[in-house]
Amino acid sequence: MKGTVFAVALNHQSQRDAWREAFEKAPYTTPPKTAVWFIKPHNTVISTGEPIPFPAGETVLSGATVALVVGKTARRVRVEDAGQYIAGYALANEVSLPEESFYRPAIKAKCRDGFCPLGELVAVDSVDNLTIITDINGREADRWNTADLQRNAAELLSALSEFATLNPGDAILLGTPHHRVALRPGDRVRVLAEGFPPLENPVVDERDVAITPATPPARHAVCPRAELRRSRQRTGLHPRPPSRWCLLKRRTPLTVITRRRCVRTTSSTCTMRRSW
């Protein structure tokens, strides 16, 4: 899945019960009445079989759930029409550090590398009564049922598409219970549900996980206007040029030509000319 992964907090009744007292105090004074969204960015997404990096000195929690996968562009979708926009579902593991407060977005807790394993897409009609099991090293550690969610898949897609256009390949994690399973380096965690291929990942000390960043290609001096033309051809968009200066490669000293004066220097092998 190449799209954006959205997730929702406080969508399980046990979460709302656990935070109820805190939400009755300032600054909240009342529990949220709408869905509480966050995003799992691309660096978090891994496939089955890939390692979950374990940061030294931290507590890491598994959050077995299921993801709705968008099949076509969705904008302001009604709940009753939501099924037309769903390509299928996939098992997911919303891995996280412990959350102690909702005062600030939990970027560090939610957005670490490898903190969102996603399984294979399965075309099923509904996951409104799906039992999800967490298995650690061959032993069942937790199970829960999606019937306990406050908002089902169709309601979440409708709520999110009310303000954000969803594109094919985008995913929505439907939520997790308040109780999560603690992980340790060396564990093998599996997320299981009837009708879905298992989602299995080893837990590995992050210092032993090789992260290979993409190497950007070498860039050479180019004319911004030529680069702008190429950008227009690629995207069909027509942004304004970033500058009115055009850099032309020559084997002469740098000469800056303006309306009033000409400045010459021997520190470069380019000529810079301003177009009026």
PDB file of C-alpha atoms in Angstrom:
ATOM      1  CA  MET A   1       0.000   0.000   0.000  1.00  0.00           C
ATOM      2  CA  LYS A   2       1.500   3.276  -1.174  1.00  0.00           C
ATOM      3  CA  GLY A   3      -0.985   5.747   0.289  1.00  0.00           C
ATOM      4  CA  THR A   4      -1.341   7.623   3.551  1.00  0.00           C
ATOM      5  CA  VAL A   5      -2.103   5.592   6.674  1.00  0.00           C
ATOM      6  CA  PHE A   6      -4.615   7.321   8.950  1.00  0.00           C
ATOM      7  CA  ALA A   7      -5.493   6.029  12.409  1.00  0.00           C
ATOM      8  CA  VAL A   8      -8.077   6.865  15.039  1.00  0.00           C
ATOM      9  CA  ALA A   9      -7.611   7.080  18.798  1.00  0.00           C
ATOM     10  CA  LEU A  10     -10.234   6.473  21.477  1.00  0.00           C
ATOM     11  CA  ASN A  11     -12.385   4.392  19.161  1.00  0.00           C
ATOM     12  CA  HIS A  12     -12.609   1.440  21.567  1.00  0.00           C
ATOM     13  CA  GLN A  13     -14.844   1.608  24.610  1.00  0.00           C
ATOM     14  CA  SER A  14     -12.037   0.472  26.937  1.00  0.00           C
ATOM     15  CA  GLN A  15      -9.928   3.456  25.883  1.00  0.00           C
ATOM     16  CA  ARG A  16     -12.716   5.888  26.611  1.00  0.00           C
ATOM     17  CA  ASP A  17     -13.329   4.261  29.996  1.00  0.00           C
ATOM     18  CA  ALA A  18      -9.633   4.438  30.912  1.00  0.00           C
ATOM     19  CA  TRP A  19      -9.366   8.142  30.029  1.00  0.00           C
ATOM     20  CA  ARG A  20     -12.782   9.211  31.298  1.00  0.00           C
ATOM     21  CA  GLU A  21     -11.544  10.750  34.583  1.00  0.00           C
ATOM     22  CA  ALA A  22      -8.738  12.645  32.847  1.00  0.00           C
ATOM     23  CA  PHE A  23     -11.138  14.035  30.242  1.00  0.00           C
ATOM     24  CA  GLU A  24     -13.409  15.432  32.940  1.00  0.00           C
ATOM     25  CA  LYS A  25     -10.583  17.697  34.141  1.00  0.00           C
ATOM     26  CA  ALA A  26      -9.138  20.818  32.523  1.00  0.00           C
ATOM     27  CA  PRO A  27      -8.376  21.485  29.749  1.00  0.00           C
ATOM     28  CA  TYR A  28     -10.760  18.850  28.356  1.00  0.00           C
ATOM     29  CA  THR A  29     -13.733  18.860  30.826  1.00  0.00           C
ATOM     30  CA  THR A  30     -15.570  16.425  28.519  1.00  0.00           C
ATOM     31  CA  PRO A  31     -14.625  13.418  26.360  1.00  0.00           C
ATOM     32  CA  PRO A  32     -14.170  14.050  22.597  1.00  0.00           C
ATOM     33  CA  LYS A  33     -17.395  13.970  20.648  1.00  0.00           C
ATOM     34  CA  THR A  34     -15.768  13.427  17.235  1.00  0.00           C
ATOM     35  CA  ALA A  35     -13.105  11.010  16.008  1.00  0.00           C
ATOM     36  CA  VAL A  36      -9.533  11.760  17.166  1.00  0.00           C
ATOM     37  CA  TRP A  37      -7.219  11.278  14.168  1.00  0.00           C
ATOM     38  CA  PHE A  38      -3.494  10.805  13.743  1.00  0.00           C
ATOM     39  CA  ILE A  39      -1.227   9.626  10.916  1.00  0.00           C
ATOM     40  CA  LYS A  40       1.302   6.836  10.626  1.00  0.00           C
ATOM     41  CA  PRO A  41       3.822   8.271   8.101  1.00  0.00           C
ATOM     42  CA  HIS A  42       5.583   6.257   5.411  1.00  0.00           C
ATOM     43  CA  ASN A  43       8.655   5.543   7.548  1.00  0.00           C
ATOM     44  CA  THR A  44       6.482   3.525   9.949  1.00  0.00           C
ATOM     45  CA  VAL A  45       5.019   1.167   7.343  1.00  0.00           C
ATOM     46  CA  ILE A  46       6.572  -2.285   6.947  1.00  0.00           C
ATOM     47  CA  SER A  47       5.336  -5.583   5.529  1.00  0.00           C
ATOM     48  CA  THR A  48       4.943  -8.989   7.102  1.00  0.00           C
ATOM     49  CA  GLY A  49       8.325 -10.542   7.856  1.00  0.00           C
ATOM     50  CA  GLU A  50      10.142  -7.245   8.261  1.00  0.00           C
ATOM     51  CA  PRO A  51      11.585  -6.352  11.692  1.00  0.00           C
ATOM     52  CA  ILE A  52       9.983  -3.974  14.160  1.00  0.00           C
ATOM     53  CA  PRO A  53      12.836  -1.822  15.538  1.00  0.00           C
ATOM     54  CA  PHE A  54      12.946  -1.756  19.348  1.00  0.00           C
ATOM     55  CA  PRO A  55      14.412   1.502  20.752  1.00  0.00           C
ATOM     56  CA  ALA A  56      16.731   0.856  23.678  1.00  0.00           C
ATOM     57  CA  GLY A  57      15.396   1.889  27.081  1.00  0.00           C
ATOM     58  CA  GLU A  58      11.791   2.260  25.891  1.00  0.00           C
ATOM     59  CA  THR A  59       8.566   0.312  26.404  1.00  0.00           C
ATOM     60  CA  VAL A  60       7.093  -0.835  23.095  1.00  0.00           C
ATOM     61  CA  LEU A  61       3.458  -1.892  22.822  1.00  0.00           C
ATOM     62  CA  SER A  62       1.755  -3.959  20.135  1.00  0.00           C
ATOM     63  CA  GLY A  63      -1.646  -2.760  18.908  1.00  0.00           C
ATOM     64  CA  ALA A  64      -3.270  -5.449  16.764  1.00  0.00           C
ATOM     65  CA  THR A  65      -6.047  -4.053  14.588  1.00  0.00           C
ATOM     66  CA  VAL A  66      -7.476  -4.073  11.078  1.00  0.00           C
ATOM     67  CA  ALA A  67      -7.058  -1.474   8.341  1.00  0.00           C
ATOM     68  CA  LEU A  68      -9.662  -0.313   5.840  1.00  0.00           C
ATOM     69  CA  VAL A  69      -8.066   0.212   2.403  1.00  0.00           C
ATOM     70  CA  VAL A  70      -9.556   2.835   0.077  1.00  0.00           C
ATOM     71  CA  GLY A  71     -10.316   1.643  -3.455  1.00  0.00           C
ATOM     72  CA  LYS A  72     -11.273   4.873  -5.202  1.00  0.00           C
ATOM     73  CA  THR A  73     -11.164   8.606  -4.569  1.00  0.00           C
ATOM     74  CA  ALA A  74     -13.496   9.444  -1.689  1.00  0.00           C
ATOM     75  CA  ARG A  75     -14.752  12.902  -0.734  1.00  0.00           C
ATOM     76  CA  ARG A  76     -17.665  13.577   1.625  1.00  0.00           C
ATOM     77  CA  VAL A  77     -18.930  10.027   1.436  1.00  0.00           C
ATOM     78  CA  ARG A  78     -22.201   9.106   3.146  1.00  0.00           C
ATOM     79  CA  VAL A  79     -22.076   6.205   5.578  1.00  0.00           C
ATOM     80  CA  GLU A  80     -24.530   4.185   3.514  1.00  0.00           C
ATOM     81  CA  ASP A  81     -22.313   4.608   0.411  1.00  0.00           C
ATOM     82  CA  ALA A  82     -18.976   3.887   2.106  1.00  0.00           C
ATOM     83  CA  GLY A  83     -18.795   0.272   0.914  1.00  0.00           C
ATOM     84  CA  GLN A  84     -18.429   1.456  -2.687  1.00  0.00           C
ATOM     85  CA  TYR A  85     -15.115   3.128  -1.800  1.00  0.00           C
ATOM     86  CA  ILE A  86     -13.519   0.267   0.154  1.00  0.00           C
ATOM     87  CA  ALA A  87     -11.148  -2.034  -1.752  1.00  0.00           C
ATOM     88  CA  GLY A  88     -10.790  -4.404   1.190  1.00  0.00           C
ATOM     89  CA  TYR A  89      -9.130  -4.796   4.563  1.00  0.00           C
ATOM     90  CA  ALA A  90      -5.735  -5.800   5.923  1.00  0.00           C
ATOM     91  CA  LEU A  91      -4.444  -6.793   9.341  1.00  0.00           C
ATOM     92  CA  ALA A  92      -2.270  -4.159  10.969  1.00  0.00           C
ATOM     93  CA  ASN A  93      -0.173  -3.609  14.074  1.00  0.00           C
ATOM     94  CA  GLU A  94      -0.319  -0.055  15.409  1.00  0.00           C
ATOM     95  CA  VAL A  95       2.937  -0.263  17.382  1.00  0.00           C
ATOM     96  CA  SER A  96       3.466   2.558  19.866  1.00  0.00           C
ATOM     97  CA  LEU A  97       5.336   3.784  22.881  1.00  0.00           C
ATOM     98  CA  PRO A  98       3.081   4.318  25.935  1.00  0.00           C
ATOM     99  CA  GLU A  99       0.805   7.366  25.799  1.00  0.00           C
ATOM    100  CA  GLU A 100       0.574   9.282  29.043  1.00  0.00           C
ATOM    101  CA  SER A 101      -1.347  12.310  27.862  1.00  0.00           C
ATOM    102  CA  PHE A 102      -3.389  13.684  24.991  1.00  0.00           C
ATOM    103  CA  TYR A 103      -2.164  17.246  25.589  1.00  0.00           C
ATOM    104  CA  ARG A 104       0.287  16.978  22.687  1.00  0.00           C
ATOM    105  CA  PRO A 105       0.354  14.915  19.472  1.00  0.00           C
ATOM    106  CA  ALA A 106       2.192  11.660  20.197  1.00  0.00           C
ATOM    107  CA  ILE A 107       4.669  11.995  17.319  1.00  0.00           C
ATOM    108  CA  LYS A 108       7.558  10.269  19.099  1.00  0.00           C
ATOM    109  CA  ALA A 109       5.318   7.473  20.348  1.00  0.00           C
ATOM    110  CA  LYS A 110       3.519   6.791  17.074  1.00  0.00           C
ATOM    111  CA  CYS A 111       5.865   7.706  14.240  1.00  0.00           C
ATOM    112  CA  ARG A 112       9.058   5.729  14.810  1.00  0.00           C
ATOM    113  CA  ASP A 113      10.546   3.634  11.985  1.00  0.00           C
ATOM    114  CA  GLY A 114       8.746   0.327  11.499  1.00  0.00           C
ATOM    115  CA  PHE A 115       5.897   1.112  13.895  1.00  0.00           C
ATOM    116  CA  CYS A 116       3.107   0.164  11.461  1.00  0.00           C
ATOM    117  CA  PRO A 117       3.271  -3.371  10.032  1.00  0.00           C
ATOM    118  CA  LEU A 118       0.549  -3.899   7.408  1.00  0.00           C
ATOM    119  CA  GLY A 119      -0.614  -7.261   6.067  1.00  0.00           C
ATOM    120  CA  GLU A 120      -2.025  -8.381   2.742  1.00  0.00           C
ATOM    121  CA  LEU A 121      -5.194  -6.879   1.313  1.00  0.00           C
ATOM    122  CA  VAL A 122      -8.246  -9.142   1.573  1.00  0.00           C
ATOM    123  CA  ALA A 123     -11.549  -8.424  -0.175  1.00  0.00           C
ATOM    124  CA  VAL A 124     -14.187  -9.005   2.505  1.00  0.00           C
ATOM    125  CA  ASP A 125     -17.538  -7.261   2.789  1.00  0.00           C
ATOM    126  CA  SER A 126     -17.381  -6.373   6.479  1.00  0.00           C
ATOM    127  CA  VAL A 127     -15.151  -6.485   9.546  1.00  0.00           C
ATOM    128  CA  ASP A 128     -17.806  -5.309  11.985  1.00  0.00           C
ATOM    129  CA  ASN A 129     -17.635  -8.547  13.997  1.00  0.00           C
ATOM    130  CA  LEU A 130     -14.024  -9.673  13.594  1.00  0.00           C
ATOM    131  CA  THR A 131     -11.998 -11.277  16.385  1.00  0.00           C
ATOM    132  CA  ILE A 132      -8.368 -10.118  16.312  1.00  0.00           C
ATOM    133  CA  ILE A 133      -5.721 -12.150  18.138  1.00  0.00           C
ATOM    134  CA  THR A 134      -2.209 -11.163  19.194  1.00  0.00           C
ATOM    135  CA  ASP A 135       0.199 -14.099  19.351  1.00  0.00           C
ATOM    136  CA  ILE A 136       3.659 -13.678  20.925  1.00  0.00           C
ATOM    137  CA  ASN A 137       6.195 -16.456  20.333  1.00  0.00           C
ATOM    138  CA  GLY A 138       3.457 -18.971  19.585  1.00  0.00           C
ATOM    139  CA  ARG A 139       1.243 -18.164  22.569  1.00  0.00           C
ATOM    140  CA  GLU A 140      -1.948 -16.108  22.549  1.00  0.00           C
ATOM    141  CA  ALA A 141      -1.395 -12.837  24.414  1.00  0.00           C
ATOM    142  CA  ASP A 142      -4.601 -10.929  23.641  1.00  0.00           C
ATOM    143  CA  ARG A 143      -7.844 -11.016  21.702  1.00  0.00           C
ATOM    144  CA  TRP A 144     -10.619  -8.523  21.079  1.00  0.00           C
ATOM    145  CA  ASN A 145     -13.569  -8.020  18.739  1.00  0.00           C
ATOM    146  CA  THR A 146     -14.274  -5.112  16.411  1.00  0.00           C
ATOM    147  CA  ALA A 147     -17.899  -5.103  17.613  1.00  0.00           C
ATOM    148  CA  ASP A 148     -16.595  -3.092  20.589  1.00  0.00           C
ATOM    149  CA  LEU A 149     -15.501  -0.164  18.407  1.00  0.00           C
ATOM    150  CA  GLN A 150     -17.394   3.103  18.805  1.00  0.00           C
ATOM    151  CA  ARG A 151     -17.388   3.782  15.048  1.00  0.00           C
ATOM    152  CA  ASN A 152     -17.243   1.058  12.430  1.00  0.00           C
ATOM    153  CA  ALA A 153     -15.311   1.144   9.146  1.00  0.00           C
ATOM    154  CA  ALA A 154     -18.050   2.864   7.135  1.00  0.00           C
ATOM    155  CA  GLU A 155     -18.556   5.557   9.771  1.00  0.00           C
ATOM    156  CA  LEU A 156     -14.821   6.265   9.984  1.00  0.00           C
ATOM    157  CA  LEU A 157     -14.429   6.554   6.212  1.00  0.00           C
ATOM    158  CA  SER A 158     -17.392   8.923   6.089  1.00  0.00           C
ATOM    159  CA  ALA A 159     -16.056  11.059   8.963  1.00  0.00           C
ATOM    160  CA  LEU A 160     -12.539  11.345   7.554  1.00  0.00           C
ATOM    161  CA  SER A 161     -13.644  12.035   3.979  1.00  0.00           C
ATOM    162  CA  GLU A 162     -15.751  14.916   5.265  1.00  0.00           C
ATOM    163  CA  PHE A 163     -12.623  17.095   5.452  1.00  0.00           C
ATOM    164  CA  ALA A 164      -9.856  15.084   3.703  1.00  0.00           C
ATOM    165  CA  THR A 165     -10.015  13.636   0.206  1.00  0.00           C
ATOM    166  CA  LEU A 166      -8.984   9.965   0.339  1.00  0.00           C
ATOM    167  CA  ASN A 167      -7.169   8.368  -2.587  1.00  0.00           C
ATOM    168  CA  PRO A 168      -6.821   4.759  -3.734  1.00  0.00           C
ATOM    169  CA  GLY A 169      -4.292   3.002  -1.513  1.00  0.00           C
ATOM    170  CA  ASP A 170      -4.943   5.146   1.558  1.00  0.00           C
ATOM    171  CA  ALA A 171      -5.669   3.151   4.705  1.00  0.00           C
ATOM    172  CA  ILE A 172      -7.513   3.758   7.963  1.00  0.00           C
ATOM    173  CA  LEU A 173      -6.585   1.811  11.105  1.00  0.00           C
ATOM    174  CA  LEU A 174      -9.874   1.208  12.902  1.00  0.00           C
ATOM    175  CA  GLY A 175      -8.568   1.439  16.482  1.00  0.00           C
ATOM    176  CA  THR A 176      -7.218  -0.662  19.341  1.00  0.00           C
ATOM    177  CA  PRO A 177      -8.281  -1.516  22.901  1.00  0.00           C
ATOM    178  CA  HIS A 178      -6.704   0.335  25.800  1.00  0.00           C
ATOM    179  CA  HIS A 179      -4.837  -2.776  26.933  1.00  0.00           C
ATOM    180  CA  ARG A 180      -1.831  -3.504  24.736  1.00  0.00           C
ATOM    181  CA  VAL A 181       0.779  -6.247  24.686  1.00  0.00           C
ATOM    182  CA  ALA A 182       4.357  -5.302  25.626  1.00  0.00           C
ATOM    183  CA  LEU A 183       7.079  -6.414  23.218  1.00  0.00           C
ATOM    184  CA  ARG A 184      10.728  -7.264  23.787  1.00  0.00           C
ATOM    185  CA  PRO A 185      13.680  -7.756  21.428  1.00  0.00           C
ATOM    186  CA  GLY A 186      13.682 -11.340  20.190  1.00  0.00           C
ATOM    187  CA  ASP A 187       9.881 -11.671  20.196  1.00  0.00           C
ATOM    188  CA  ARG A 188       7.927 -12.759  17.139  1.00  0.00           C
ATOM    189  CA  VAL A 189       4.548 -11.085  17.126  1.00  0.00           C
ATOM    190  CA  ARG A 190       1.678 -12.342  14.980  1.00  0.00           C
ATOM    191  CA  VAL A 191      -1.678 -10.669  14.337  1.00  0.00           C
ATOM    192  CA  LEU A 192      -4.359 -13.204  13.440  1.00  0.00           C
ATOM    193  CA  ALA A 193      -7.988 -13.064  12.290  1.00  0.00           C
ATOM    194  CA  GLU A 194     -10.225 -15.512  10.466  1.00  0.00           C
ATOM    195  CA  GLY A 195     -10.026 -15.116   6.688  1.00  0.00           C
ATOM    196  CA  PHE A 196      -6.782 -13.093   6.768  1.00  0.00           C
ATOM    197  CA  PRO A 197      -3.176 -14.175   6.160  1.00  0.00           C
ATOM    198  CA  PRO A 198      -1.155 -13.840   9.397  1.00  0.00           C
ATOM    199  CA  LEU A 199       0.786 -10.624   9.894  1.00  0.00           C
ATOM    200  CA  GLU A 200       4.073 -11.703  11.490  1.00  0.00           C
ATOM    201  CA  ASN A 201       7.084  -9.573  12.439  1.00  0.00           C
ATOM    202  CA  PRO A 202      10.204 -10.139  14.542  1.00  0.00           C
ATOM    203  CA  VAL A 203      11.123  -7.530  17.158  1.00  0.00           C
ATOM    204  CA  VAL A 204      14.762  -6.469  16.809  1.00  0.00           C
ATOM    205  CA  ASP A 205      16.962  -3.996  18.673  1.00  0.00           C
ATOM    206  CA  GLU A 206      16.880  -0.895  16.463  1.00  0.00           C
ATOM    207  CA  ARG A 207      20.696  -0.724  16.562  1.00  0.00           C
ATOM    208  CA  ASP A 208      20.709  -4.013  14.652  1.00  0.00           C
ATOM    209  CA  VAL A 209      18.225  -2.890  12.006  1.00  0.00           C
ATOM    210  CA  ALA A 210      19.873  -1.553   8.870  1.00  0.00           C
ATOM    211  CA  ILE A 211      18.116   1.518   7.507  1.00  0.00           C
ATOM    212  CA  THR A 212      19.306   2.395   4.003  1.00  0.00           C
ATOM    213  CA  PRO A 213      18.275   5.941   3.128  1.00  0.00           C
ATOM    214  CA  ALA A 214      17.604   6.768  -0.492  1.00  0.00           C
ATOM    215  CA  THR A 215      20.564   8.543  -2.092  1.00  0.00           C
ATOM    216  CA  PRO A 216      19.437  11.581  -4.110  1.00  0.00           C
ATOM    217  CA  PRO A 217      20.948  11.822  -7.588  1.00  0.00           C
ATOM    218  CA  ALA A 218      23.792  14.291  -8.165  1.00  0.00           C
ATOM    219  CA  ARG A 219      22.524  17.670  -9.294  1.00  0.00           C
ATOM    220  CA  HIS A 220      24.205  20.079 -11.674  1.00  0.00           C
ATOM    221  CA  ALA A 221      23.703  23.762 -12.301  1.00  0.00           C
ATOM    222  CA  VAL A 222      20.562  24.132 -14.412  1.00  0.00           C
ATOM    223  CA  CYS A 223      18.406  26.934 -15.652  1.00  0.00           C
ATOM    224  CA  PRO A 224      15.441  27.357 -13.266  1.00  0.00           C
ATOM    225  CA  ARG A 225      13.189  28.157 -16.211  1.00  0.00           C
ATOM    226  CA  ALA A 226      14.155  24.924 -17.967  1.00  0.00           C
ATOM    227  CA  GLU A 227      13.556  23.008 -14.728  1.00  0.00           C
ATOM    228  CA  LEU A 228      10.170  24.732 -14.411  1.00  0.00           C
ATOM    229  CA  ARG A 229       9.203  23.618 -17.920  1.00  0.00           C
ATOM    230  CA  ARG A 230      10.115  20.024 -17.107  1.00  0.00           C
ATOM    231  CA  SER A 231       8.115  20.245 -13.865  1.00  0.00           C
ATOM    232  CA  ARG A 232       5.077  21.498 -15.774  1.00  0.00           C
ATOM    233  CA  GLN A 233       5.353  18.595 -18.216  1.00  0.00           C
ATOM    234  CA  ARG A 234       5.607  16.039 -15.371  1.00  0.00           C
ATOM    235  CA  THR A 235       2.824  17.339 -13.163  1.00  0.00           C
ATOM    236  CA  GLY A 236       0.557  19.428 -15.347  1.00  0.00           C
ATOM    237  CA  LEU A 237       0.809  22.200 -12.747  1.00  0.00           C
ATOM    238  CA  HIS A 238       1.970  25.724 -13.463  1.00  0.00           C
ATOM    239  CA  PRO A 239       3.734  27.131 -10.403  1.00  0.00           C
ATOM    240  CA  ARG A 240       5.473  30.466 -10.498  1.00  0.00           C
ATOM    241  CA  PRO A 241       9.229  30.287 -11.109  1.00  0.00           C
ATOM    242  CA  PRO A 242      11.257  30.467  -7.888  1.00  0.00           C
ATOM    243  CA  SER A 243      13.557  33.154  -9.223  1.00  0.00           C
ATOM    244  CA  ARG A 244      14.119  35.461 -12.185  1.00  0.00           C
ATOM    245  CA  TRP A 245      17.801  34.600 -12.298  1.00  0.00           C
ATOM    246  CA  CYS A 246      18.939  32.183 -14.999  1.00  0.00           C
ATOM    247  CA  LEU A 247      22.270  30.361 -14.616  1.00  0.00           C
ATOM    248  CA  LEU A 248      24.020  29.666 -17.911  1.00  0.00           C
ATOM    249  CA  LYS A 249      27.193  27.550 -18.019  1.00  0.00           C
ATOM    250  CA  ARG A 250      30.179  29.233 -19.701  1.00  0.00           C
ATOM    251  CA  ARG A 251      33.956  29.235 -19.479  1.00  0.00           C
ATOM    252  CA  THR A 252      34.309  32.893 -18.632  1.00  0.00           C
ATOM    253  CA  PRO A 253      34.457  34.794 -15.327  1.00  0.00           C
ATOM    254  CA  LEU A 254      31.165  35.458 -13.560  1.00  0.00           C
ATOM    255  CA  THR A 255      29.408  38.541 -14.896  1.00  0.00           C
ATOM    256  CA  VAL A 256      26.275  39.874 -13.249  1.00  0.00           C
ATOM    257  CA  ILE A 257      24.319  42.094 -15.624  1.00  0.00           C
ATOM    258  CA  THR A 258      21.712  44.459 -14.249  1.00  0.00           C
ATOM    259  CA  ARG A 259      19.990  47.541 -15.638  1.00  0.00           C
ATOM    260  CA  ARG A 260      22.491  49.945 -14.076  1.00  0.00           C
ATOM    261  CA  ARG A 261      25.811  48.190 -13.744  1.00  0.00           C
ATOM    262  CA  CYS A 262      27.937  45.141 -14.544  1.00  0.00           C
ATOM    263  CA  VAL A 263      29.854  43.356 -11.763  1.00  0.00           C
ATOM    264  CA  ARG A 264      32.736  41.067 -12.767  1.00  0.00           C
ATOM    265  CA  THR A 265      34.480  38.434 -10.688  1.00  0.00           C
ATOM    266  CA  THR A 266      36.908  35.587 -11.382  1.00  0.00           C
ATOM    267  CA  SER A 267      35.566  33.247  -8.702  1.00  0.00           C
ATOM    268  CA  SER A 268      33.292  31.230 -11.008  1.00  0.00           C
ATOM    269  CA  THR A 269      33.028  29.794 -14.471  1.00  0.00           C
ATOM    270  CA  CYS A 270      29.429  30.777 -15.059  1.00  0.00           C
ATOM    271  CA  THR A 271      27.572  33.744 -16.439  1.00  0.00           C
ATOM    272  CA  MET A 272      24.449  34.837 -14.571  1.00  0.00           C
ATOM    273  CA  ARG A 273      21.955  36.922 -16.503  1.00  0.00           C
ATOM    274  CA  ARG A 274      18.691  38.419 -15.325  1.00  0.00           C
ATOM    275  CA  SER A 275      15.742  38.292 -17.703  1.00  0.00           C
ATOM    276  CA  TRP A 276      13.543  41.400 -17.654  1.00  0.00           C
TER     277      TRP A 276
END
